[in-house]
Amino acid sequence: MILMDELLELAHAIHPFTICGEGNVSCRDGEALLIKASGTDLLGLQSDDLVRCGMDGKPHEGEEKKPSMEVSFHAWILKTFPQINFVAHTHPTHTNKILCSERIFSFAKRRLFPDQIVRNGARSCVVPYATPGKPLRDAIKESIFQFMSTERYFPKLILLQNHGIIAVSYTHLRAHETGRNLVCRLLL
């Protein structure tokens, strides 16, 4: 139950950084994952709005709700990187102004203050636009592996071109801090 509470706390905390309550959260739960159900709002998310899925992204038998259409990238991240326990994906308004422009590339490389490096890493991974679902998962997979081959670490912040951000962490609080730190940087 504690894990579910932490996931709900993360969903409620990142709600202000979304457009119309969109976005999704997930967490590792042993050999499974919990993810926000499709069509639910982050702010009003309740425990019965979470869907238990296998690490292949398929809902467990008996689940009545459908998982987020972006379950495949959540499942891939959690399955491939065991040090990651929480994934948060949002569409912050001010961030998307940059993600939908050519400034995304300099934004991924430039940090304005030391705490950004601690929270968001020295650089962010940029994923070219892909439609949600498996095309997006495949683009994320390719971009993360490319990033890791040059930077030698998993990106703390993933920038989805013309779409939004992904923040990952081993705790729900760290995932929230990464997203919050990014939004605060944009408001400077």
PDB file of C-alpha atoms in Angstrom:
ATOM      1  CA  MET A   1       0.000   0.000   0.000  1.00  0.00           C
ATOM      2  CA  ILE A   2       2.893   2.389   0.679  1.00  0.00           C
ATOM      3  CA  LEU A   3       4.075   2.099  -2.929  1.00  0.00           C
ATOM      4  CA  MET A   4       0.611   2.961  -4.226  1.00  0.00           C
ATOM      5  CA  ASP A   5       0.452   5.960  -1.888  1.00  0.00           C
ATOM      6  CA  GLU A   6       3.821   7.191  -3.150  1.00  0.00           C
ATOM      7  CA  LEU A   7       2.673   6.887  -6.768  1.00  0.00           C
ATOM      8  CA  LEU A   8      -0.516   8.816  -6.007  1.00  0.00           C
ATOM      9  CA  GLU A   9       1.528  11.468  -4.176  1.00  0.00           C
ATOM     10  CA  LEU A  10       3.749  11.808  -7.256  1.00  0.00           C
ATOM     11  CA  ALA A  11       0.710  12.116  -9.558  1.00  0.00           C
ATOM     12  CA  HIS A  12      -0.856  14.837  -7.412  1.00  0.00           C
ATOM     13  CA  ALA A  13       2.467  16.708  -7.065  1.00  0.00           C
ATOM     14  CA  ILE A  14       3.155  16.869 -10.809  1.00  0.00           C
ATOM     15  CA  HIS A  15      -0.413  17.819 -11.752  1.00  0.00           C
ATOM     16  CA  PRO A  16       0.410  21.571 -11.918  1.00  0.00           C
ATOM     17  CA  PHE A  17       3.028  20.803 -14.589  1.00  0.00           C
ATOM     18  CA  THR A  18       0.559  19.314 -17.038  1.00  0.00           C
ATOM     19  CA  ILE A  19      -1.854  20.586 -19.642  1.00  0.00           C
ATOM     20  CA  CYS A  20      -5.429  19.664 -18.681  1.00  0.00           C
ATOM     21  CA  GLY A  21      -4.273  17.060 -16.141  1.00  0.00           C
ATOM     22  CA  GLU A  22      -2.677  14.957 -18.848  1.00  0.00           C
ATOM     23  CA  GLY A  23       0.489  12.986 -18.361  1.00  0.00           C
ATOM     24  CA  ASN A  24       1.075   9.733 -16.564  1.00  0.00           C
ATOM     25  CA  VAL A  25       3.006   8.088 -13.766  1.00  0.00           C
ATOM     26  CA  SER A  26       4.163   4.563 -13.102  1.00  0.00           C
ATOM     27  CA  CYS A  27       6.214   2.611 -10.601  1.00  0.00           C
ATOM     28  CA  ARG A  28       7.861  -0.748 -10.237  1.00  0.00           C
ATOM     29  CA  ASP A  29       5.973  -3.226  -8.045  1.00  0.00           C
ATOM     30  CA  GLY A  30       8.116  -6.352  -7.877  1.00  0.00           C
ATOM     31  CA  GLU A  31       7.921  -8.058 -11.273  1.00  0.00           C
ATOM     32  CA  ALA A  32       5.004  -5.822 -12.307  1.00  0.00           C
ATOM     33  CA  LEU A  33       4.292  -2.127 -12.682  1.00  0.00           C
ATOM     34  CA  LEU A  34       1.477   0.169 -11.623  1.00  0.00           C
ATOM     35  CA  ILE A  35       0.457   2.867 -14.111  1.00  0.00           C
ATOM     36  CA  LYS A  36      -2.214   5.541 -14.369  1.00  0.00           C
ATOM     37  CA  ALA A  37      -5.306   4.341 -16.209  1.00  0.00           C
ATOM     38  CA  SER A  38      -6.162   5.846 -19.572  1.00  0.00           C
ATOM     39  CA  GLY A  39      -8.585   8.773 -19.368  1.00  0.00           C
ATOM     40  CA  THR A  40      -7.902   9.613 -15.714  1.00  0.00           C
ATOM     41  CA  ASP A  41      -6.656  12.948 -14.383  1.00  0.00           C
ATOM     42  CA  LEU A  42      -3.457  13.217 -12.339  1.00  0.00           C
ATOM     43  CA  LEU A  43      -4.978  15.487  -9.688  1.00  0.00           C
ATOM     44  CA  GLY A  44      -7.990  13.265  -9.034  1.00  0.00           C
ATOM     45  CA  LEU A  45      -6.075   9.992  -9.355  1.00  0.00           C
ATOM     46  CA  GLN A  46      -7.175   7.355  -6.823  1.00  0.00           C
ATOM     47  CA  SER A  47      -5.839   3.869  -6.117  1.00  0.00           C
ATOM     48  CA  ASP A  48      -8.594   2.299  -8.246  1.00  0.00           C
ATOM     49  CA  ASP A  49      -7.331   4.408 -11.193  1.00  0.00           C
ATOM     50  CA  LEU A  50      -4.052   2.461 -11.256  1.00  0.00           C
ATOM     51  CA  VAL A  51      -3.614  -0.545 -13.538  1.00  0.00           C
ATOM     52  CA  ARG A  52      -1.254  -3.406 -12.689  1.00  0.00           C
ATOM     53  CA  CYS A  53       0.651  -4.579 -15.768  1.00  0.00           C
ATOM     54  CA  GLY A  54       3.418  -6.989 -16.552  1.00  0.00           C
ATOM     55  CA  MET A  55       6.782  -5.648 -17.617  1.00  0.00           C
ATOM     56  CA  ASP A  56       5.593  -6.216 -21.183  1.00  0.00           C
ATOM     57  CA  GLY A  57       2.973  -3.490 -20.653  1.00  0.00           C
ATOM     58  CA  LYS A  58       0.009  -5.860 -20.799  1.00  0.00           C
ATOM     59  CA  PRO A  59      -2.585  -5.506 -18.024  1.00  0.00           C
ATOM     60  CA  HIS A  60      -2.825  -8.345 -15.542  1.00  0.00           C
ATOM     61  CA  GLU A  61      -5.877 -10.563 -15.769  1.00  0.00           C
ATOM     62  CA  GLY A  62      -8.866  -9.071 -13.981  1.00  0.00           C
ATOM     63  CA  GLU A  63      -7.862  -5.429 -14.494  1.00  0.00           C
ATOM     64  CA  GLU A  64     -10.989  -3.529 -15.476  1.00  0.00           C
ATOM     65  CA  LYS A  65      -9.354  -0.323 -16.652  1.00  0.00           C
ATOM     66  CA  LYS A  66      -7.076   0.195 -19.617  1.00  0.00           C
ATOM     67  CA  PRO A  67      -3.513   1.436 -18.932  1.00  0.00           C
ATOM     68  CA  SER A  68      -2.211   4.685 -20.383  1.00  0.00           C
ATOM     69  CA  MET A  69      -1.514   4.444 -24.100  1.00  0.00           C
ATOM     70  CA  GLU A  70       2.115   5.226 -23.226  1.00  0.00           C
ATOM     71  CA  VAL A  71       2.480   2.116 -21.031  1.00  0.00           C
ATOM     72  CA  SER A  72       4.985   0.604 -23.466  1.00  0.00           C
ATOM     73  CA  PHE A  73       7.709   3.183 -22.746  1.00  0.00           C
ATOM     74  CA  HIS A  74       7.056   3.045 -18.988  1.00  0.00           C
ATOM     75  CA  ALA A  75       7.351  -0.755 -19.080  1.00  0.00           C
ATOM     76  CA  TRP A  76      10.505  -0.639 -21.198  1.00  0.00           C
ATOM     77  CA  ILE A  77      12.249   1.835 -18.851  1.00  0.00           C
ATOM     78  CA  LEU A  78      11.287  -0.057 -15.686  1.00  0.00           C
ATOM     79  CA  LYS A  79      12.170  -3.454 -17.154  1.00  0.00           C
ATOM     80  CA  THR A  80      15.481  -2.378 -18.719  1.00  0.00           C
ATOM     81  CA  PHE A  81      16.821  -0.230 -15.875  1.00  0.00           C
ATOM     82  CA  PRO A  82      16.328  -1.909 -12.475  1.00  0.00           C
ATOM     83  CA  GLN A  83      17.700   1.119 -10.598  1.00  0.00           C
ATOM     84  CA  ILE A  84      14.655   3.129 -11.722  1.00  0.00           C
ATOM     85  CA  ASN A  85      11.465   2.696  -9.702  1.00  0.00           C
ATOM     86  CA  PHE A  86       9.328   5.686 -10.743  1.00  0.00           C
ATOM     87  CA  VAL A  87       8.554   7.268 -14.111  1.00  0.00           C
ATOM     88  CA  ALA A  88       6.714  10.585 -14.490  1.00  0.00           C
ATOM     89  CA  HIS A  89       5.635  11.971 -17.865  1.00  0.00           C
ATOM     90  CA  THR A  90       4.133  15.440 -18.171  1.00  0.00           C
ATOM     91  CA  HIS A  91       3.435  18.180 -20.705  1.00  0.00           C
ATOM     92  CA  PRO A  92       4.500  21.389 -18.901  1.00  0.00           C
ATOM     93  CA  THR A  93       3.197  24.446 -20.760  1.00  0.00           C
ATOM     94  CA  HIS A  94       6.325  26.599 -20.516  1.00  0.00           C
ATOM     95  CA  THR A  95       8.630  23.668 -21.249  1.00  0.00           C
ATOM     96  CA  ASN A  96       6.640  22.712 -24.335  1.00  0.00           C
ATOM     97  CA  LYS A  97       7.238  26.200 -25.738  1.00  0.00           C
ATOM     98  CA  ILE A  98      10.891  25.202 -25.948  1.00  0.00           C
ATOM     99  CA  LEU A  99      10.310  21.550 -26.870  1.00  0.00           C
ATOM    100  CA  CYS A 100       8.273  22.692 -29.875  1.00  0.00           C
ATOM    101  CA  SER A 101      11.072  24.934 -31.137  1.00  0.00           C
ATOM    102  CA  GLU A 102      14.647  24.629 -32.373  1.00  0.00           C
ATOM    103  CA  ARG A 103      15.819  25.764 -28.918  1.00  0.00           C
ATOM    104  CA  ILE A 104      15.252  22.227 -27.593  1.00  0.00           C
ATOM    105  CA  PHE A 105      18.813  21.198 -28.536  1.00  0.00           C
ATOM    106  CA  SER A 106      20.613  24.041 -26.736  1.00  0.00           C
ATOM    107  CA  PHE A 107      18.163  23.693 -23.838  1.00  0.00           C
ATOM    108  CA  ALA A 108      19.209  20.037 -23.442  1.00  0.00           C
ATOM    109  CA  LYS A 109      22.872  21.000 -23.111  1.00  0.00           C
ATOM    110  CA  ARG A 110      22.790  24.265 -21.153  1.00  0.00           C
ATOM    111  CA  ARG A 111      22.466  24.538 -17.373  1.00  0.00           C
ATOM    112  CA  LEU A 112      22.054  27.872 -15.586  1.00  0.00           C
ATOM    113  CA  PHE A 113      22.898  26.880 -12.010  1.00  0.00           C
ATOM    114  CA  PRO A 114      24.643  23.970 -10.224  1.00  0.00           C
ATOM    115  CA  ASP A 115      21.486  22.473  -8.713  1.00  0.00           C
ATOM    116  CA  GLN A 116      20.215  21.756 -12.220  1.00  0.00           C
ATOM    117  CA  ILE A 117      23.162  19.453 -12.804  1.00  0.00           C
ATOM    118  CA  VAL A 118      22.392  17.615  -9.572  1.00  0.00           C
ATOM    119  CA  ARG A 119      18.657  17.287 -10.298  1.00  0.00           C
ATOM    120  CA  ASN A 120      18.549  17.135 -14.128  1.00  0.00           C
ATOM    121  CA  GLY A 121      22.056  15.923 -15.014  1.00  0.00           C
ATOM    122  CA  ALA A 122      24.706  17.776 -16.995  1.00  0.00           C
ATOM    123  CA  ARG A 123      22.725  17.150 -20.184  1.00  0.00           C
ATOM    124  CA  SER A 124      19.256  15.957 -21.105  1.00  0.00           C
ATOM    125  CA  CYS A 125      18.341  13.325 -23.659  1.00  0.00           C
ATOM    126  CA  VAL A 126      16.367  14.629 -26.659  1.00  0.00           C
ATOM    127  CA  VAL A 127      13.911  12.251 -28.339  1.00  0.00           C
ATOM    128  CA  PRO A 128      12.687  13.207 -31.835  1.00  0.00           C
ATOM    129  CA  TYR A 129       8.932  13.459 -32.238  1.00  0.00           C
ATOM    130  CA  ALA A 130       7.104  10.153 -32.555  1.00  0.00           C
ATOM    131  CA  THR A 131       3.424   9.333 -32.168  1.00  0.00           C
ATOM    132  CA  PRO A 132       2.409   7.958 -28.752  1.00  0.00           C
ATOM    133  CA  GLY A 133       2.487   4.208 -28.293  1.00  0.00           C
ATOM    134  CA  LYS A 134       5.101   1.869 -29.728  1.00  0.00           C
ATOM    135  CA  PRO A 135       6.621   4.429 -32.155  1.00  0.00           C
ATOM    136  CA  LEU A 136       7.336   6.722 -29.184  1.00  0.00           C
ATOM    137  CA  ARG A 137       8.717   3.819 -27.124  1.00  0.00           C
ATOM    138  CA  ASP A 138      11.082   2.889 -29.961  1.00  0.00           C
ATOM    139  CA  ALA A 139      12.269   6.495 -30.375  1.00  0.00           C
ATOM    140  CA  ILE A 140      12.857   6.765 -26.607  1.00  0.00           C
ATOM    141  CA  LYS A 141      14.753   3.478 -26.587  1.00  0.00           C
ATOM    142  CA  GLU A 142      17.032   4.523 -29.464  1.00  0.00           C
ATOM    143  CA  SER A 143      17.652   7.999 -28.027  1.00  0.00           C
ATOM    144  CA  ILE A 144      18.429   6.744 -24.519  1.00  0.00           C
ATOM    145  CA  PHE A 145      20.905   4.144 -25.773  1.00  0.00           C
ATOM    146  CA  GLN A 146      22.573   6.773 -27.969  1.00  0.00           C
ATOM    147  CA  PHE A 147      22.699   9.221 -25.035  1.00  0.00           C
ATOM    148  CA  MET A 148      24.167   6.590 -22.721  1.00  0.00           C
ATOM    149  CA  SER A 149      26.844   5.627 -25.241  1.00  0.00           C
ATOM    150  CA  THR A 150      28.160   9.206 -25.332  1.00  0.00           C
ATOM    151  CA  GLU A 151      27.345  10.528 -21.834  1.00  0.00           C
ATOM    152  CA  ARG A 152      27.915   7.256 -19.925  1.00  0.00           C
ATOM    153  CA  TYR A 153      24.888   7.632 -17.633  1.00  0.00           C
ATOM    154  CA  PHE A 154      21.111   7.253 -17.799  1.00  0.00           C
ATOM    155  CA  PRO A 155      19.493  10.668 -18.425  1.00  0.00           C
ATOM    156  CA  LYS A 156      17.732  12.128 -15.419  1.00  0.00           C
ATOM    157  CA  LEU A 157      15.549  14.200 -17.737  1.00  0.00           C
ATOM    158  CA  ILE A 158      14.247  13.119 -21.134  1.00  0.00           C
ATOM    159  CA  LEU A 159      12.918  15.800 -23.485  1.00  0.00           C
ATOM    160  CA  LEU A 160      10.334  14.619 -26.013  1.00  0.00           C
ATOM    161  CA  GLN A 161      10.368  16.934 -29.021  1.00  0.00           C
ATOM    162  CA  ASN A 162       6.953  18.595 -29.587  1.00  0.00           C
ATOM    163  CA  HIS A 163       5.481  16.547 -26.731  1.00  0.00           C
ATOM    164  CA  GLY A 164       6.675  16.744 -23.103  1.00  0.00           C
ATOM    165  CA  ILE A 165       9.178  15.432 -20.570  1.00  0.00           C
ATOM    166  CA  ILE A 166       9.974  12.211 -18.759  1.00  0.00           C
ATOM    167  CA  ALA A 167      11.582  12.293 -15.318  1.00  0.00           C
ATOM    168  CA  VAL A 168      12.741   9.042 -13.736  1.00  0.00           C
ATOM    169  CA  SER A 169      14.145   8.150 -10.345  1.00  0.00           C
ATOM    170  CA  TYR A 170      14.550   5.520  -7.694  1.00  0.00           C
ATOM    171  CA  THR A 171      12.115   7.432  -5.423  1.00  0.00           C
ATOM    172  CA  HIS A 172       8.874   9.260  -6.125  1.00  0.00           C
ATOM    173  CA  LEU A 173      10.227  12.447  -4.523  1.00  0.00           C
ATOM    174  CA  ARG A 174      13.277  12.575  -6.794  1.00  0.00           C
ATOM    175  CA  ALA A 175      11.129  12.198  -9.922  1.00  0.00           C
ATOM    176  CA  HIS A 176       8.979  15.115  -8.758  1.00  0.00           C
ATOM    177  CA  GLU A 177      12.045  17.265  -7.941  1.00  0.00           C
ATOM    178  CA  THR A 178      13.471  16.746 -11.445  1.00  0.00           C
ATOM    179  CA  GLY A 179      10.285  17.997 -13.100  1.00  0.00           C
ATOM    180  CA  ARG A 180       9.798  20.849 -10.635  1.00  0.00           C
ATOM    181  CA  ASN A 181      13.404  21.996 -11.047  1.00  0.00           C
ATOM    182  CA  LEU A 182      12.955  22.152 -14.818  1.00  0.00           C
ATOM    183  CA  VAL A 183       9.783  24.247 -14.569  1.00  0.00           C
ATOM    184  CA  CYS A 184      11.400  26.629 -12.055  1.00  0.00           C
ATOM    185  CA  ARG A 185      14.312  27.127 -14.456  1.00  0.00           C
ATOM    186  CA  LEU A 186      11.887  28.175 -17.171  1.00  0.00           C
ATOM    187  CA  LEU A 187      10.195  30.719 -14.944  1.00  0.00           C
ATOM    188  CA  LEU A 188      13.481  32.556 -14.203  1.00  0.00           C
TER     189      LEU A 188
END
